[in-house]
Coordinates of C-alpha atoms in Angstrom, one line a residue:
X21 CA 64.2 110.4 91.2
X22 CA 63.2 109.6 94.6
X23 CA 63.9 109.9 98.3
X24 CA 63.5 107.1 100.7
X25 CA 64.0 108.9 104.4
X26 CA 64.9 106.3 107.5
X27 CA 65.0 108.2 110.9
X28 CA 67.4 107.6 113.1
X29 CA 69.1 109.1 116.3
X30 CA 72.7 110.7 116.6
X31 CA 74.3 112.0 119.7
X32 CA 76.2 114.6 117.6
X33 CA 75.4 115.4 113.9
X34 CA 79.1 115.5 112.0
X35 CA 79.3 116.8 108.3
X36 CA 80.5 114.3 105.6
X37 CA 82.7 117.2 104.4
X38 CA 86.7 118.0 104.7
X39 CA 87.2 121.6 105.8
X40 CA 89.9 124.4 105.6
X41 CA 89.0 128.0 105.0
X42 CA 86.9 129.0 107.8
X43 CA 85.1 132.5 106.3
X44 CA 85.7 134.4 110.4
X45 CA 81.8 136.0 109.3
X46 CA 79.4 134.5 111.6
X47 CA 75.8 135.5 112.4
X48 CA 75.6 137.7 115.3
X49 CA 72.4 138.9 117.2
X50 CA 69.9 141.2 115.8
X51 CA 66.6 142.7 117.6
X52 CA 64.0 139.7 117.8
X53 CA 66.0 137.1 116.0
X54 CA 68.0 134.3 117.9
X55 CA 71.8 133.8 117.6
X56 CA 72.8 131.6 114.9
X57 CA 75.3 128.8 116.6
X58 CA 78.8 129.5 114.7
X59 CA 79.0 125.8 113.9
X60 CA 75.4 126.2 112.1
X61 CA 77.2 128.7 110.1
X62 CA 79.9 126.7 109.4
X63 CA 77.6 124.0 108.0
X64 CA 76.0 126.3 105.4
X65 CA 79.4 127.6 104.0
X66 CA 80.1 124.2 103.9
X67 CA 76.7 123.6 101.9
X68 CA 77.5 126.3 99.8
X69 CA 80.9 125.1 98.8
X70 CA 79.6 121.8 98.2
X71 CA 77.4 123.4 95.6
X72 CA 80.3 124.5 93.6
X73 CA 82.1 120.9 93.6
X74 CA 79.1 119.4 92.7
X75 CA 76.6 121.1 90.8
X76 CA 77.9 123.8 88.9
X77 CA 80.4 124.1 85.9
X78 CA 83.2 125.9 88.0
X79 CA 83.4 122.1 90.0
X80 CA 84.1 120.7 87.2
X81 CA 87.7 120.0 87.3
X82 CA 87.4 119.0 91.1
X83 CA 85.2 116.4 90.2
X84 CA 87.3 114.8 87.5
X85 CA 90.2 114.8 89.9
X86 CA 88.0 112.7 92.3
X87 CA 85.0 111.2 91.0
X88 CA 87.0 110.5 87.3
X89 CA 88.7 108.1 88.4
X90 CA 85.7 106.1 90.9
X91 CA 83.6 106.3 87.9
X92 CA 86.2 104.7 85.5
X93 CA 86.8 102.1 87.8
X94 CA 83.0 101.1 87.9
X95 CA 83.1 101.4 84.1
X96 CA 86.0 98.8 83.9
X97 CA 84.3 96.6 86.2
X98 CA 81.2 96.2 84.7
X99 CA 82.6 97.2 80.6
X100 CA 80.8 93.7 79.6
X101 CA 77.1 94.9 80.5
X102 CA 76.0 97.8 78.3
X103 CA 74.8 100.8 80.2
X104 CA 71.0 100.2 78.7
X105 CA 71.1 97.0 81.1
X106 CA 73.1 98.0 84.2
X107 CA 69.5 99.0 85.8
X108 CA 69.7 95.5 87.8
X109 CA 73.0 96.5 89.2
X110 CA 72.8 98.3 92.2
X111 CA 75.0 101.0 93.7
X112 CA 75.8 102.3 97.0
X113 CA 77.4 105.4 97.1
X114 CA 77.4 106.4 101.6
X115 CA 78.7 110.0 102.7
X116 CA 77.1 111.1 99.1
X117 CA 76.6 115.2 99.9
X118 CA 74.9 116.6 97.4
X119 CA 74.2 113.7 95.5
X120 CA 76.4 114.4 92.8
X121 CA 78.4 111.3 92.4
X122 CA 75.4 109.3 92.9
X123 CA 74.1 111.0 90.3
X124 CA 76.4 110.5 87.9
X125 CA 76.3 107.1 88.5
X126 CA 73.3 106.8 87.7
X127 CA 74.0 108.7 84.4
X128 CA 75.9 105.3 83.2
X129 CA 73.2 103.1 83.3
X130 CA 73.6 101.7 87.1
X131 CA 70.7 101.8 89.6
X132 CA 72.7 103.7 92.5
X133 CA 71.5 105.0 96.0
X134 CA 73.0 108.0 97.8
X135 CA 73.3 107.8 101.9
X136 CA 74.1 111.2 103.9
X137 CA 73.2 111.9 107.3
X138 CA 73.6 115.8 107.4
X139 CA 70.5 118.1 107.3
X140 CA 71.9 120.5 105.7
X141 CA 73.0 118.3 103.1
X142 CA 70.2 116.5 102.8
X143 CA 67.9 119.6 102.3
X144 CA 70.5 121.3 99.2
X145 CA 70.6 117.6 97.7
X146 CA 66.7 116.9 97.8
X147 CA 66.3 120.8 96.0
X148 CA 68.5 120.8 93.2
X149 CA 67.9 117.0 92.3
X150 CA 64.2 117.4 92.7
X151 CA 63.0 121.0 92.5
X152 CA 65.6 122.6 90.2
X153 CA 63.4 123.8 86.6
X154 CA 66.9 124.5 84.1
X155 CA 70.4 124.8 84.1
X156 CA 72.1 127.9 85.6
X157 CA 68.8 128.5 87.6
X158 CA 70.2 130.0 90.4
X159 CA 73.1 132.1 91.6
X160 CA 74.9 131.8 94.7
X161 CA 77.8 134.0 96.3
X162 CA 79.8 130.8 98.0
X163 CA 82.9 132.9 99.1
X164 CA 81.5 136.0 100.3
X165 CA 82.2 135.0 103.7
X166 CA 85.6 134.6 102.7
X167 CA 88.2 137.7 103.5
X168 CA 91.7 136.0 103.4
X169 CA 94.0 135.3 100.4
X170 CA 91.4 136.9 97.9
X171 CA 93.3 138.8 95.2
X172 CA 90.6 141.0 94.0
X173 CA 86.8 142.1 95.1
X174 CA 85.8 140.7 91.9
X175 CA 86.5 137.3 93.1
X176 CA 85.2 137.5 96.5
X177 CA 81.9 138.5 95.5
X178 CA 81.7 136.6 92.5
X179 CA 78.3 134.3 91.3
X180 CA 78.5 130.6 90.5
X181 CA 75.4 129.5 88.6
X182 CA 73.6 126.3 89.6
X183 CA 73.0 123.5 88.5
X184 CA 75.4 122.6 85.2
X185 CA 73.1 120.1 84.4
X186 CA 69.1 119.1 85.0
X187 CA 68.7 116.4 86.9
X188 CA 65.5 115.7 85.8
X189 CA 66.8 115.2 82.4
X190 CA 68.6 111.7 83.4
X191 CA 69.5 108.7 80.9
X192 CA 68.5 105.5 81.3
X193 CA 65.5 106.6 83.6
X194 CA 63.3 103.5 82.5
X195 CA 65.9 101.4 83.2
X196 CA 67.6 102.4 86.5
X197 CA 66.6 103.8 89.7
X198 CA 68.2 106.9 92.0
X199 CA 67.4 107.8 95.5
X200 CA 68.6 109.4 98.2
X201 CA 68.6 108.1 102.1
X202 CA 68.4 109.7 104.9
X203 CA 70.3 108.4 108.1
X204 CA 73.5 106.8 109.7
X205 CA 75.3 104.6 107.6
X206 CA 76.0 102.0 110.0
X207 CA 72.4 102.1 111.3
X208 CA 70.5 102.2 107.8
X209 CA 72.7 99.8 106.1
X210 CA 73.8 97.4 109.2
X211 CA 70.1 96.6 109.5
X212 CA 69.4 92.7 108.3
X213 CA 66.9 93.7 104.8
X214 CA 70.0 95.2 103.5
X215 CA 72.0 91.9 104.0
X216 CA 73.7 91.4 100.3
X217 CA 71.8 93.9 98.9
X218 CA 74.7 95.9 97.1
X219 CA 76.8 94.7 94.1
X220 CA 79.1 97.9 94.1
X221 CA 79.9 100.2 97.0
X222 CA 81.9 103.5 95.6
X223 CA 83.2 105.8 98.6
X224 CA 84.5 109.3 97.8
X225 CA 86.1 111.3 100.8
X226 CA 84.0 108.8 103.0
X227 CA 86.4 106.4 105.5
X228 CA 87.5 108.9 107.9
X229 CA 84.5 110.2 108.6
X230 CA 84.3 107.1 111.2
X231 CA 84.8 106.9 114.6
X232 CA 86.1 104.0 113.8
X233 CA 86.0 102.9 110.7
X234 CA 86.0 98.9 111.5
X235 CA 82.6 99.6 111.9
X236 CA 82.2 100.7 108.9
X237 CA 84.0 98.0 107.2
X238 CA 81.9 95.7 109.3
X239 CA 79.0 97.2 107.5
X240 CA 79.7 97.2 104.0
X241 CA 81.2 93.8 103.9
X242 CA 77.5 92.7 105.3
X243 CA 75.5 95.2 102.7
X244 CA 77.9 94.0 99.9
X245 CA 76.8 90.7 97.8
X246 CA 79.4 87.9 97.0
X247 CA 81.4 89.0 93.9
X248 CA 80.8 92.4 94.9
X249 CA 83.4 95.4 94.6
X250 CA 83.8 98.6 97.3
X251 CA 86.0 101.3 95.2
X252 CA 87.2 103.8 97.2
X253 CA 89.2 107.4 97.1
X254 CA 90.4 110.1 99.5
X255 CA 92.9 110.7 102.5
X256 CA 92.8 109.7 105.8
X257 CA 91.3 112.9 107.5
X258 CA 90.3 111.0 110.9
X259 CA 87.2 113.2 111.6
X260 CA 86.9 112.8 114.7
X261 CA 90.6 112.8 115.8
X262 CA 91.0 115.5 118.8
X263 CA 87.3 116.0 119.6
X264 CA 86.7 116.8 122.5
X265 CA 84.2 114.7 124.2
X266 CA 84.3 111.9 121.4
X267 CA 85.9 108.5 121.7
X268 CA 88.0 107.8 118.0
X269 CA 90.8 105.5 116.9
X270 CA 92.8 106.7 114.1
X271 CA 94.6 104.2 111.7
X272 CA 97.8 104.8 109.2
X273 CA 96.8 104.2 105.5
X274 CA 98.8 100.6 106.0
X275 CA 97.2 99.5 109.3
X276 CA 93.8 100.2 107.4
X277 CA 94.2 98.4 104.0
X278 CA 95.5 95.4 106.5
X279 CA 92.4 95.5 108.7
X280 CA 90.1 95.6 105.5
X281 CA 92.1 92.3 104.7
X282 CA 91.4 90.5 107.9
X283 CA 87.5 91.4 107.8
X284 CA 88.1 89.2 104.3
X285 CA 88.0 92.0 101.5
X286 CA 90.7 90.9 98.6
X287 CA 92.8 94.0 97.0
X288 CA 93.4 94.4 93.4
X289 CA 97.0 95.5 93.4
X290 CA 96.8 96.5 89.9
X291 CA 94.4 99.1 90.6
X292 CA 96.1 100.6 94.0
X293 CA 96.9 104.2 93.4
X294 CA 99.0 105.8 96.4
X295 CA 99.7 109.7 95.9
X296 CA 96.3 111.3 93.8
X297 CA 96.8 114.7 93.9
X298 CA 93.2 115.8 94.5
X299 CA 91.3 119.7 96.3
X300 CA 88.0 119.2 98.1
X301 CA 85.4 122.5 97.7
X302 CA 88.3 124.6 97.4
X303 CA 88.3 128.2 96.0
X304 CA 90.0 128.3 92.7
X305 CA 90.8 131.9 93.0
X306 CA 92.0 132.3 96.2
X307 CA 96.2 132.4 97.1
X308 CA 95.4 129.6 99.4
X309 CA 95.1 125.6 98.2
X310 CA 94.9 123.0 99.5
X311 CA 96.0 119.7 98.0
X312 CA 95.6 116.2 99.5
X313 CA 97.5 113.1 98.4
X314 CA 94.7 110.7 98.2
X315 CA 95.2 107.1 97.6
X316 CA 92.5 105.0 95.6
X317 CA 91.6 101.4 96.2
X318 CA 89.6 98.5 94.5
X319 CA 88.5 95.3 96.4
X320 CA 86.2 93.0 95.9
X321 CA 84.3 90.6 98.4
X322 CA 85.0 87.2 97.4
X323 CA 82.6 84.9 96.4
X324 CA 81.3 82.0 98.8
X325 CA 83.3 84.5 101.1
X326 CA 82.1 83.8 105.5
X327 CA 83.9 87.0 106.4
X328 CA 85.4 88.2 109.8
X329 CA 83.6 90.4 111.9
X330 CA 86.2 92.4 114.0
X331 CA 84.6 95.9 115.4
X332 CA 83.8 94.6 118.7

């Protein structure tokens, strides 16, 4: 495993995450110590949520709801190359958290890079995929912080054990490479040395993160290599819808799937899913849950294909 860090400047760092249940417990001001900004806080629960999806066996189901069905696509799209020689096909996986789907990816024989641009992401990803010694190695009290629709103490304080599996311990490792990058996604993989670099882009949960997400099209149809295919799953959260202070432009599922169409990507209809039911870090034992109707899409850039750049 390795970590390839690209530096970049952001006016205002925004989580790759889609969130609910805010916990009300925030750190207040003790003699000597600083107050810790509520949105900080925010961030770690986040974090520690995100451990749970990803990395431990109570996430389990979540994942299969979400990164199931990405990962069977990718296996259908590449069934005729056995995993023992999928090293030379390479995977981009942007808004990639804790690394887990990445990961996973890489589990089946693809080379695959993660891309995430929050901190406190990037510093619980780069621990439990480089630092982490056996399964179940640590515990961690995610909903603590939460005192709304709990049902018993039990649950509230509960432990989840991290990680369910060791990364370290990763098939195919002489075959196909995993990293992690550090950055904007626009500004890292916009730049011209990633040009038709990427035979595969899989987003999870990723689109509406953008301000606006022509840009991001814009990007990935550059990154991507003729032939290549962008699978993608999750709703239409715009991120940045009602911010004060930032500038955002919010599509309707339709509007998007047509404007990914004019930039040139072609849809395979056959693999359009509209209504997935599907939970993001949720709580499994609280009254409260939360369920999205995420659609999934598979396109692919065509070959010989010029593209339309329309952002601007």
């Amino acid at each position: 495993m390795h970590s390839r860090s690209t530096s970049h400047a952001h006016p205002q760092e925004h989580e790759h995450g889609h969130e609910h249940d805010h916990g009300g417990v925030f750190a207040r001001r003790a003699a000597g110590r600083p107050l810790v900004e509520d949105h900080h806080m925010e961030k770690l629960y986040s974090t520690l949520k995100q451990f749970v999806r990803d990395w431990s066996a109570e996430g389990r189901e979540e994942r299969e709801q979400t990164y199931g069905p990405l990962l069977n696509a990718l296996e259908r799209e590449f069934a005729h190359v056995k995993p023992e020689s999928r090293g030379a096909i390479r995977v981009l996986v942007p808004g990639a958290g804790l690394g887990r789907l990445a990961f996973d990816i890489c589990c089946r024989g693809f080379s695959s890079q993660g891309n995430e641009f929050s901190y406190f992401m990037l510093l619980a990803s780069n621990y439990v995929l480089n630092k982490t010694e056996r399964v179940s190695q640590h515990a961690i009290y995610p909903f603590v912080h939460q005192f709304s629709n709990v049902v018993k103490e039990e649950d509230q304080v509960r432990a989840v054990r991290i990680p369910d599996i060791l990364p370290s311990q990763m098939p195919f490792a002489d075959t196909a490479e995993f990293s992690m990058t550090a950055g904007d996604f626009i500004e890292v993989y916009g730049a011209e040395d990633e040009k038709g670099r990427w035979d595969a882009i899989v987003t999870c949960f990723f689109m509406d993160t953008a301000k606006n997400v022509l840009a991001y099209l814009d990007t990935m149809w550059s990154a991507m290599k003729p032939g290549a295919v962008w699978i993608n799953l999750g709703p239409l959260l715009w991120h940045f819808d009602s911010v004060q202070g930032e500038s955002s432009v919010e599509f309707t599922r339709e509007e998007f799937m047509a404007l990914a169409e004019k930039i040139g990507f072609v849809w395979d209809g056959e693999q359009f899913q509209e209504c997935i039911p599907v939970s993001y870090t949720s709580n499994s034992r609280s009254m409260l849950q939360y369920t999205y109707r995420a659609f999934m899409t598979v396109a692919h850039k065509p070959n010989q294909a010029a593209g339309n750049t329309i952002a601007n």
